[in-house]
Short mmCIF file of C-alpha atoms in Angstrom, two decimals:
data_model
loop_
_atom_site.label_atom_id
_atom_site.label_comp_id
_atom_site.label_asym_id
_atom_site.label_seq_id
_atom_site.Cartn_x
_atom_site.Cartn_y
_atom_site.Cartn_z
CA UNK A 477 51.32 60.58 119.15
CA UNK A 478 51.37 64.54 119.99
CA UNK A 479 54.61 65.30 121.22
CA UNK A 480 55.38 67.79 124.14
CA UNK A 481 55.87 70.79 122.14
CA UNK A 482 52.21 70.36 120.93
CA UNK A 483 51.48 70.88 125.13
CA UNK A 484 53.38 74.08 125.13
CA UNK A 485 51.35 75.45 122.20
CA UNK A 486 48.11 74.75 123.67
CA UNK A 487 48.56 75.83 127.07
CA UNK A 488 50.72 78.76 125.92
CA UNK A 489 47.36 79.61 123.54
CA UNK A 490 44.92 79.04 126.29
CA UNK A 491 46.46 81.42 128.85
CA UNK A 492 46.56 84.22 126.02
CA UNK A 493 43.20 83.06 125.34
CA UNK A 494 41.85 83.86 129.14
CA UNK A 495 40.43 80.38 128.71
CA UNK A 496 39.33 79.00 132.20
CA UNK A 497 40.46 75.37 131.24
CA UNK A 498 42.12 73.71 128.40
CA UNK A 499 41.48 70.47 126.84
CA UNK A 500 44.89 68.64 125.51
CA UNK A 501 45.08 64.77 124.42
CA UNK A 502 45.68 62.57 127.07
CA UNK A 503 49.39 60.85 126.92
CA UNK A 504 51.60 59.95 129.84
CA UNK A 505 53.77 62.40 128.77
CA UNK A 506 51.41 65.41 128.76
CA UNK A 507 49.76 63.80 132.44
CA UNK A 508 53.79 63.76 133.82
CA UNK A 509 54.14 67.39 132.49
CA UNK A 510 50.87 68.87 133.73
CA UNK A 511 51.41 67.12 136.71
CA UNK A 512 55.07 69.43 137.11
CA UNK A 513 53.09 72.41 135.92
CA UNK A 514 50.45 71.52 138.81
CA UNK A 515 53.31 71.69 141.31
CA UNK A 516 55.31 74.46 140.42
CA UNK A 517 51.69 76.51 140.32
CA UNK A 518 51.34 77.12 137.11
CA UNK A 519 47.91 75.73 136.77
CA UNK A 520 45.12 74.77 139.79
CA UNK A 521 44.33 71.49 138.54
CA UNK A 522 45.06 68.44 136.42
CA UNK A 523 41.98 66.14 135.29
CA UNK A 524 40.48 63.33 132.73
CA UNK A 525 37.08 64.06 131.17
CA UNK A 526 36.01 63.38 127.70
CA UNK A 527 36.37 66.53 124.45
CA UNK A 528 33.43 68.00 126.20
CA UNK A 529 34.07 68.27 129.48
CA UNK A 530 36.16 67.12 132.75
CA UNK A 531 34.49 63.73 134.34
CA UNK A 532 32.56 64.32 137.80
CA UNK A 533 33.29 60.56 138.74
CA UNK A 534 35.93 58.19 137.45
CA UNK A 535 35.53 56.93 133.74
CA UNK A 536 37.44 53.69 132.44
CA UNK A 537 39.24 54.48 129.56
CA UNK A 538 38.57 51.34 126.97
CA UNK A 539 38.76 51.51 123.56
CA UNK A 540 35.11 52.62 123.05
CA UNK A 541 36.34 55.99 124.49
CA UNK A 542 39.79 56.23 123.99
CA UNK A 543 38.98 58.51 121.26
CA UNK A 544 37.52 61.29 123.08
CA UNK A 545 39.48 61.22 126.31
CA UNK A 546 41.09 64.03 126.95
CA UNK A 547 43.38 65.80 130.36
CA UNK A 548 41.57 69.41 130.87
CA UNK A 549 44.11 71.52 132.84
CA UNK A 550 42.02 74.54 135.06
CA UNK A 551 44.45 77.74 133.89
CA UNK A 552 45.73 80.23 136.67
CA UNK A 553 45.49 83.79 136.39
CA UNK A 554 46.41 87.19 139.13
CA UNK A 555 46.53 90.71 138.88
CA UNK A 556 44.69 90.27 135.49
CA UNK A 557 47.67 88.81 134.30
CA UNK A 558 48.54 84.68 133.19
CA UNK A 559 50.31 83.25 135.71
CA UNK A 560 51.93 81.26 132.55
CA UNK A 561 53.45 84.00 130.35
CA UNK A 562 55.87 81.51 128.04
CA UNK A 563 56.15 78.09 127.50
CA UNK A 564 58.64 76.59 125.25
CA UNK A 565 59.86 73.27 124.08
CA UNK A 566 64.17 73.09 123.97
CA UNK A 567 64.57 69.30 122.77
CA UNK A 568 63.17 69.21 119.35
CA UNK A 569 62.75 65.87 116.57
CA UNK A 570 65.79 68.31 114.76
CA UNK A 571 68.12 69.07 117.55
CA UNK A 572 67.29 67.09 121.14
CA UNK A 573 69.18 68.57 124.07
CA UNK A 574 70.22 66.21 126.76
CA UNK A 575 71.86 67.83 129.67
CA UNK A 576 74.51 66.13 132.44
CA UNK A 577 74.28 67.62 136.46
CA UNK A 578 76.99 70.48 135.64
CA UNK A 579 75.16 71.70 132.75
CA UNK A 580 72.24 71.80 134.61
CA UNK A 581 73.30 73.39 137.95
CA UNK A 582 74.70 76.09 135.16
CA UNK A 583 71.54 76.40 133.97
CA UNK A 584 69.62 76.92 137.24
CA UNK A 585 72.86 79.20 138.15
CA UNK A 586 71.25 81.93 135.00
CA UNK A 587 74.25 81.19 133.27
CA UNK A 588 74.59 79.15 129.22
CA UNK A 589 74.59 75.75 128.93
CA UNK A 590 75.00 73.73 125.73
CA UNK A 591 73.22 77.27 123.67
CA UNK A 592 70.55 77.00 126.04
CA UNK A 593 69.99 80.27 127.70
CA UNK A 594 69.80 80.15 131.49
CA UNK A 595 66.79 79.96 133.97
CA UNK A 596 65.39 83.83 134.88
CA UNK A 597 63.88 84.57 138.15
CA UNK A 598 60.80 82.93 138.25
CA UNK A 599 61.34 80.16 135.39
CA UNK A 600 61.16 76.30 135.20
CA UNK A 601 62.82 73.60 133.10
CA UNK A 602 61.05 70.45 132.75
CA UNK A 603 63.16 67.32 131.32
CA UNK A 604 62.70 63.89 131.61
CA UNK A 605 65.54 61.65 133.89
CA UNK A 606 65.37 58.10 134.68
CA UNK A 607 63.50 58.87 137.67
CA UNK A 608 60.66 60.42 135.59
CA UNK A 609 59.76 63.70 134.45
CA UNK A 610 60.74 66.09 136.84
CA UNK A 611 61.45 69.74 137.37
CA UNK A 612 65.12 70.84 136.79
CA UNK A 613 66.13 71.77 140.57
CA UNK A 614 63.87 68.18 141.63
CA UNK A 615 66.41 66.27 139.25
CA UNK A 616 69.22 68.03 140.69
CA UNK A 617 68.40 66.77 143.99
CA UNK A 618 68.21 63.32 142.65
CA UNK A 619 71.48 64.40 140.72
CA UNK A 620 69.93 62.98 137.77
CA UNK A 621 70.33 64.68 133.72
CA UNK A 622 68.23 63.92 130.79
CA UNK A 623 66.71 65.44 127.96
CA UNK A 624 65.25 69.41 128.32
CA UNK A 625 62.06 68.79 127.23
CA UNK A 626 60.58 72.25 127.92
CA UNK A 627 60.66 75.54 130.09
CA UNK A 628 57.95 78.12 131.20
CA UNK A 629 57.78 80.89 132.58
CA UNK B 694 39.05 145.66 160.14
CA UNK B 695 37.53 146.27 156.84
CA UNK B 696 38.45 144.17 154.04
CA UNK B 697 40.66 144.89 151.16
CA UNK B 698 38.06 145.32 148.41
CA UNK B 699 35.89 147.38 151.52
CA UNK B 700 38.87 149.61 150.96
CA UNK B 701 39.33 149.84 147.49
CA UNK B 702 35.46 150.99 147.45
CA UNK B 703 36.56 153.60 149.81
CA UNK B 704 39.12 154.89 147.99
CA UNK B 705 37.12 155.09 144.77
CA UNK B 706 34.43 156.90 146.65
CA UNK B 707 36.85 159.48 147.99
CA UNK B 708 38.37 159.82 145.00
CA UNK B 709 35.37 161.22 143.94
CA UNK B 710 34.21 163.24 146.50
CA UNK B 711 37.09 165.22 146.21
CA UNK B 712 37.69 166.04 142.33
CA UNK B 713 36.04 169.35 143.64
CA UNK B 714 38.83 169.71 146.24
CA UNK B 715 42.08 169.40 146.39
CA UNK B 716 41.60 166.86 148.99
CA UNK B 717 43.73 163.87 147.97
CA UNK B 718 44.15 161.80 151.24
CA UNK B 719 42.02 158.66 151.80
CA UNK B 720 39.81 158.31 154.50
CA UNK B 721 36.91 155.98 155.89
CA UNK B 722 33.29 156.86 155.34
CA UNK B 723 32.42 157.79 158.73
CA UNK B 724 35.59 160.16 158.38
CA UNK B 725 34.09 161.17 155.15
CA UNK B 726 30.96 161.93 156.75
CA UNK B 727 32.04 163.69 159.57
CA UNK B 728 34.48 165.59 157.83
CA UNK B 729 32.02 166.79 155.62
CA UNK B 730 29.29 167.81 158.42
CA UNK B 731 32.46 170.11 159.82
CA UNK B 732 33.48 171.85 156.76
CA UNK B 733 32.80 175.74 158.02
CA UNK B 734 30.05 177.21 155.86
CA UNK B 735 28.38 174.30 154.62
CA UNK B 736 24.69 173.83 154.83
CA UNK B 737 24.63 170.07 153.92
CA UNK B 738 27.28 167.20 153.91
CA UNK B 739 29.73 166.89 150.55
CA UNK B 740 28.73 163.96 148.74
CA UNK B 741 29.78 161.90 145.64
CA UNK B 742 27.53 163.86 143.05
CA UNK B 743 26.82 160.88 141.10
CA UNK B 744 24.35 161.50 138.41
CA UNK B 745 21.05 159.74 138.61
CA UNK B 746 21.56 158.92 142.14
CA UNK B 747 22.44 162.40 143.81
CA UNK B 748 19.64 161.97 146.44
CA UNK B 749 21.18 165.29 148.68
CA UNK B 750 21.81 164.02 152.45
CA UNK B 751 22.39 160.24 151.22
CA UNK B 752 25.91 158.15 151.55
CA UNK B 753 25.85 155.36 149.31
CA UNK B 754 26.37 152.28 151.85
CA UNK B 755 29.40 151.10 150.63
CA UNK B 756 29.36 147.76 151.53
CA UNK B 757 26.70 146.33 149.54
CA UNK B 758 26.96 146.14 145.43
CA UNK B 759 25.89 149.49 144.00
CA UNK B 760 25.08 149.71 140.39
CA UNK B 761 26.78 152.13 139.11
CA UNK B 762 30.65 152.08 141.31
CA UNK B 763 30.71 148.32 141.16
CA UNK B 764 29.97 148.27 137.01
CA UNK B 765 33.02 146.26 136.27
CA UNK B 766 32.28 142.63 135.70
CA UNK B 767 32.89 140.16 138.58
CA UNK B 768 33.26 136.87 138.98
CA UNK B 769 30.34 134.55 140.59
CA UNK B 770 31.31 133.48 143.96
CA UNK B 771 30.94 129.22 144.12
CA UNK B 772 27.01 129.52 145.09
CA UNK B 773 26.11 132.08 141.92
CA UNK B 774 26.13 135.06 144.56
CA UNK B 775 27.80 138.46 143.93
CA UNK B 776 29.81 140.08 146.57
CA UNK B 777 32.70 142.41 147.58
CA UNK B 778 35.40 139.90 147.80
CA UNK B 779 34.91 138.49 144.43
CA UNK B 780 37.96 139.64 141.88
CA UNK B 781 37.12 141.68 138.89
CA UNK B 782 37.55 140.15 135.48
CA UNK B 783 39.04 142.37 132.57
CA UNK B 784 38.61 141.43 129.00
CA UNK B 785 42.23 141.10 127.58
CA UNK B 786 42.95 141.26 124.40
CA UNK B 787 43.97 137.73 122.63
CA UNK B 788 48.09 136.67 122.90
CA UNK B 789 49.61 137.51 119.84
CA UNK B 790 50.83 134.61 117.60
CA UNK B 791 54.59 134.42 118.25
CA UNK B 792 54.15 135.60 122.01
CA UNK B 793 52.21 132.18 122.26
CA UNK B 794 54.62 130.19 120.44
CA UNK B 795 57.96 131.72 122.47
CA UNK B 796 56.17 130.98 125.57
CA UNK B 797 58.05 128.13 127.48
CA UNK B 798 56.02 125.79 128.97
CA UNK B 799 54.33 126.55 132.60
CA UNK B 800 56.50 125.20 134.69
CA UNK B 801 55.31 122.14 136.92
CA UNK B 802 52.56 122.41 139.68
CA UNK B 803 53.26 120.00 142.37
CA UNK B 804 49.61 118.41 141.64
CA UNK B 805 51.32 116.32 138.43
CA UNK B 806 54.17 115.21 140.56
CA UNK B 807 54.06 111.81 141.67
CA UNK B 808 53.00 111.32 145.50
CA UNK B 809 55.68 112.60 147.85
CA UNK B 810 57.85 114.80 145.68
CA UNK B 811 58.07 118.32 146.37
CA UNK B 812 59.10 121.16 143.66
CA UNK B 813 62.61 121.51 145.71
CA UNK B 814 62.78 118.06 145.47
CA UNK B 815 62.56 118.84 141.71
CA UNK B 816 65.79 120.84 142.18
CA UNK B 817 68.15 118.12 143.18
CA UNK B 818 67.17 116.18 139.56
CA UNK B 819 69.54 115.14 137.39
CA UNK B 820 68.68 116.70 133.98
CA UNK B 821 70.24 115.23 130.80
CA UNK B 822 69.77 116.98 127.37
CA UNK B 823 70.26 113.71 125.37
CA UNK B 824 69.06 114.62 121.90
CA UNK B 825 68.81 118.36 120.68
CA UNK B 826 68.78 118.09 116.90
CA UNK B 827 67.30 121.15 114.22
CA UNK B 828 64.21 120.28 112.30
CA UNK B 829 62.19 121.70 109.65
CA UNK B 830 58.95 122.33 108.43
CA UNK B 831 58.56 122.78 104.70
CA UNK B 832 55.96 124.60 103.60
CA UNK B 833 54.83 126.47 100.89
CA UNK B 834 56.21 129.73 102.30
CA UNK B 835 59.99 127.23 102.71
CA UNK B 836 61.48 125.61 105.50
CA UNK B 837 60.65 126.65 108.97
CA UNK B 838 63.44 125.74 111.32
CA UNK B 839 62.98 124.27 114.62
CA UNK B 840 65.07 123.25 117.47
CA UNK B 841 64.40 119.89 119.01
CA UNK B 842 64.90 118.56 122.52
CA UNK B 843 64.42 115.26 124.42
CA UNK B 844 65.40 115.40 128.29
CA UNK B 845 65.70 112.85 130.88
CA UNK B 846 65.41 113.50 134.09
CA UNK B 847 66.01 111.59 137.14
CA UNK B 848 66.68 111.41 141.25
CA UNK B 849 69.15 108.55 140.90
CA UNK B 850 66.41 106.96 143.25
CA UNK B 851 64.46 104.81 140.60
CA UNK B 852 62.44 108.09 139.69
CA UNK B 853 62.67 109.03 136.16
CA UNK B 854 60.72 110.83 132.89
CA UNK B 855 61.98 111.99 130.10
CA UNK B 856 60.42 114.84 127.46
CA UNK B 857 60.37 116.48 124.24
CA UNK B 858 60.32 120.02 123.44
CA UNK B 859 60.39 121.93 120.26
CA UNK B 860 61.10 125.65 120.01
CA UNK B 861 62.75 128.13 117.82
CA UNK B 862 65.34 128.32 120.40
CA UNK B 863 67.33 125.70 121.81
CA UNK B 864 67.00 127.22 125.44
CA UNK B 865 63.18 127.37 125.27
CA UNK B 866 62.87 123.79 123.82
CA UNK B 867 65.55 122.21 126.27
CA UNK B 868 62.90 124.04 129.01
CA UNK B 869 59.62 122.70 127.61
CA UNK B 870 61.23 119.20 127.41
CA UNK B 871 62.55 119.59 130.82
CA UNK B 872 59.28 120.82 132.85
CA UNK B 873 57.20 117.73 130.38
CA UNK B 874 59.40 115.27 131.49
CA UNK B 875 59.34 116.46 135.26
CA UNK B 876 55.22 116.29 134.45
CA UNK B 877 56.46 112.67 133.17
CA UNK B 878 57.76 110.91 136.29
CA UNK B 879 57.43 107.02 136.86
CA UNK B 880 59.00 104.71 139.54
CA UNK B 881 61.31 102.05 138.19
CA UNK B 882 61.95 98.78 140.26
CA UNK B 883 65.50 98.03 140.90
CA UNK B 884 66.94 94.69 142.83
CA UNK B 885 69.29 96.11 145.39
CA UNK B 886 68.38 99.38 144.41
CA UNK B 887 71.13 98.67 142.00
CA UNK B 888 70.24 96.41 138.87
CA UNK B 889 67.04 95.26 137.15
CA UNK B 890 65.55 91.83 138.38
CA UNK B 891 65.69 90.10 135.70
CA UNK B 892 66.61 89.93 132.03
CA UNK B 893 64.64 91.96 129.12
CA UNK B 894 63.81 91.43 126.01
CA UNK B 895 61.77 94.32 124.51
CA UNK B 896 60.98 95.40 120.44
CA UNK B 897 60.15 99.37 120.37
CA UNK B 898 59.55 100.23 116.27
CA UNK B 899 62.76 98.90 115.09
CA UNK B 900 64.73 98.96 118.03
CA UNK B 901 65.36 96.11 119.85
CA UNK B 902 67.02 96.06 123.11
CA UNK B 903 68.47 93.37 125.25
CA UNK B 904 68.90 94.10 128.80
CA UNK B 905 70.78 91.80 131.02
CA UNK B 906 71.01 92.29 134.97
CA UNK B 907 74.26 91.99 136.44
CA UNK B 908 76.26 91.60 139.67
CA UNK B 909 77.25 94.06 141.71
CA UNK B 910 80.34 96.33 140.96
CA UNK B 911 79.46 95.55 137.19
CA UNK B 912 78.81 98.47 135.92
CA UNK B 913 76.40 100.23 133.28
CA UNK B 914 78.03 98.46 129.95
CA UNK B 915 75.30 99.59 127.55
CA UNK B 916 74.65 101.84 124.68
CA UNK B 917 75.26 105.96 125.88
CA UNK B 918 71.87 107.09 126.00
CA UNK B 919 70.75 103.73 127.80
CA UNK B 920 73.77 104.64 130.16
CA UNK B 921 72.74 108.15 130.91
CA UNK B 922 68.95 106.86 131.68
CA UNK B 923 70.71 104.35 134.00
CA UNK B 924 72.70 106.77 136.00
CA UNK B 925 69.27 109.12 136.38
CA UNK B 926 67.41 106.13 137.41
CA UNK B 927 70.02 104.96 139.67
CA UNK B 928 70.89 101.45 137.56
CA UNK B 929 74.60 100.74 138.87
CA UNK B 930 75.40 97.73 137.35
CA UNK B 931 73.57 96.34 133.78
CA UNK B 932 74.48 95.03 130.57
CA UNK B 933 72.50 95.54 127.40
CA UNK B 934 72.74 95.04 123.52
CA UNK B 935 70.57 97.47 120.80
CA UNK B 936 69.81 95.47 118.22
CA UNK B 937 68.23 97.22 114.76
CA UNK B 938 67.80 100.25 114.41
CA UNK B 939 69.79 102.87 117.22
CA UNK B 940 67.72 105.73 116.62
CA UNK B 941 68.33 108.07 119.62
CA UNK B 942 64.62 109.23 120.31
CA UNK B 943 63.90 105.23 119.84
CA UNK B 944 66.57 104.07 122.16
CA UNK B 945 65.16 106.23 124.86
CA UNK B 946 61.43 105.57 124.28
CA UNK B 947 62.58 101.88 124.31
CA UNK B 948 64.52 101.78 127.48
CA UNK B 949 61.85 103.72 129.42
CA UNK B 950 58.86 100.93 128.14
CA UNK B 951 61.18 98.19 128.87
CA UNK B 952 62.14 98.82 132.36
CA UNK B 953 58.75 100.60 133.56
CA UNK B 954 56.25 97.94 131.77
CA UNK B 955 58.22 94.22 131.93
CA UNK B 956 59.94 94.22 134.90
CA UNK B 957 58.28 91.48 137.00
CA UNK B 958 58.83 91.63 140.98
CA UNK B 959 59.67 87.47 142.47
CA UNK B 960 56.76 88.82 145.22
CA UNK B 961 53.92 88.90 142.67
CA UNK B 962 55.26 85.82 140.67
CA UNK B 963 55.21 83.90 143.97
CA UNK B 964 51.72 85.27 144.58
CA UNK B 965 50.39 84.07 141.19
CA UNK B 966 51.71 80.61 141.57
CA UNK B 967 50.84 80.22 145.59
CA UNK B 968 54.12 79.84 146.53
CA UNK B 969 57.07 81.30 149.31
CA UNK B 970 59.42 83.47 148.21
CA UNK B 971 62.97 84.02 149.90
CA UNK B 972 66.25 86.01 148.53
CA UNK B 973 68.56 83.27 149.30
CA UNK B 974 71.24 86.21 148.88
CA UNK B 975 69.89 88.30 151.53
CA UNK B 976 68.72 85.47 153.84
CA UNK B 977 71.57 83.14 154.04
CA UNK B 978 74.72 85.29 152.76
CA UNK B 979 73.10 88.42 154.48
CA UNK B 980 73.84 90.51 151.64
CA UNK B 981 73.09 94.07 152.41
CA UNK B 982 73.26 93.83 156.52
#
């Protein structure tokens, strides 16, 4: 079972890389994360296709396949520059961070939290609440904490 | 009105026409030639007596090239052509070693300065002298001293170089570094015209710098020589830590890569991701109004 952290290695990579699309194993955890990094812009698209390639039309994942399903994610890039500069994983298997509301409206403030540096202009936070895995200032409005899972920039 | 060099040719011309004569005024040809035809007693005019090409009763036309009064070399005009108007080139002889080496550098032409500024612009700089240290160069004949200088400049306006200058004299060096950083300019961005936007992290050899922006009214708590680049720039309020090494020269080189090169503007991140940008500090607590 990859965990997030192998996520922020591979897309991290493949926007050094100049890759056009990245292929990462397909979880609900990495879907719920590529799905924030769709929305915040990070990357222009979130799909299922097999190790090869994305699917043109829908493919049932059964056991037959399950093997060589993966999520490609199309990568961003402007100015020729990576839209995705940094992306790093805070809760780790040694030391997992979960954050309460104050903590985090510190941390979207710019300011400490828990040894967690705050959010710079232009950064994101992704952790995972009870209502899902959502964006830092998305669980805020919910008023929900949970564990930091990662944050990119 | 005949032009300059028309003149000069003139002057040669009477010149000599009248090593003969005492006559040392200058005058036009047609004077020339009518003074001459009055002269009392004179069968023919008085004429340059130019060996080879005394043809009696002949003026040389002055204003085309002649041979022999317009020997010095000239410069080609842009299409190849020779003419009046083009200078005169004299062979000099080569500088002489230390003349080159105690010449300061030529001061800047305003084609190297970035669009806008004007050399009295130049005047209202800020010029800091931040390092001026003695080196030498050992050689076989000893050690050759050297005087060292690295300037900063700066409008306090987010336009900024800095430059390094070696001489044997402190003066001279302190000049050369001052007229390469002026050749050195680069626009910083500032947020408010006041701090940087956001944090930076930046490694320069073994000097690593943390820069941290800051509210207004702050101030510039930071190493000296990051603190004197500040106040050129126009930095009012910023916070940052030198980790490693604190080489001067380093610390300076460091500072200017860090804010010119990793400052990113919240317009072109927004642009990137496809998103709207707004200052909420501007917009809704009309910061600045």
């Amino acid at each position: 079972m990859p965990r997030h952290y192998d996520l922020c290695a591979r897309v991290q990579n493949g926007f050094a890389a100049r890759l056009r699309r990245i292929a990462v194993p397909d979880t609900k955890m990495n879907l719920a994360i590529s799905n924030v990094l769709y929305k915040e812009g990070f990357i222009a698209g979130v799909s299922r296709g097999d190790h090869v390639q994305p699917d043109s039309e829908y493919v049932v994942t059964t056991p037959d396949n399950i093997a060589t399903r993966r999520l490609w994610l199309e990568l961003k890039y402007n100015n020729d520059e990576p839209v995705l500069k940094k992306m790093s994983a805070v809760s780790k298997p040694s030391k997992k961070i979960v954050m309460k509301v104050e903590e985090l409206q510190n941390l979207a403030a710019g300011n400490r939290a828990q040894f967690i540096k705050g959010l710079q202009p232009g950064e994101i936070a992704i952790l995972t609440t009870n209502y899902g895995v959502l964006e830092l200032r998305d669980a805020l409005e919910k008023g929900a904490g949970g564990e930091l899972l990662c944050r990119a920039i | 009105m005949a032009s300059p060099a028309l003149w000069q040719r003139c002057i040669a011309a009477s010149a000599l026409a009248s090593t003969s004569r005492n006559v040392t005024r200058t005058f036009t040809t047609t004077t020339a030639v009518a003074m001459a035809r009055q002269r009392p007693g004179a069968s023919k005019p008085t004429v340059a007596r130019v060996p080879g090409l005394d043809h009696p009763g002949t003026l040389h036309n002055l204003s085309e090239i002649h041979p022999l009064l317009d020997h010095y070399p000239r410069k080609t005009d842009q299409d190849g052509s020779l003419n009046l108007e083009t200078p005169k080139l004299w062979a000099s002889a080569p500088p002489l070693d230390n003349m080159l080496k105690n010449q300061a550098d030529d001061d800047v032409d305003e084609a190297s300065l970035p669009h806008g500024l004007t050399k009295d612009d130049l005047k209202k700089f800020l010029k800091r002298a931040l390092v001026v240290k003695r080196t030498s160069n050992m050689t076989t004949a000893g050690k050759i001293p050297s005087m060292y200088a690295l300037v900063v400049v700066g409008n306090g306006e987010g336009i900024a170089g800095y430059g390094e200058g070696k001489d044997d004299e402190v003066a001279r060096a302190v000049r050369k570094a001052t007229n390469r950083a002026m050749r050195n300019l680069t626009a910083f961005d500032r947020y408010d015209d006041r701090t940087i936007y956001h944090d930076i992290d930046h490694k320069f050899h073994a000097t690593n710098i943390q820069f941290r922006s800051r509210p207004p009214g702050f101030g510039n708590r930071c190493n000296h020589y990051i603190h004197e680049i500040c106040s050129c720039i126009g930095i009012l309020d910023i916070s940052a830590k030198v980790w490693g090494s604190r080489n001067p020269m380093n610390v300076i080189k460091a500072t200017f890569e860090a804010l010119s090169l990793k400052q990113k503007l919240p317009e072109d991140i927004a642009r990137g991701r496809g998103k709207r940008v707004v200052d909420v500090q501007h917009t809704y607590y009309g910061a600045n109004e």
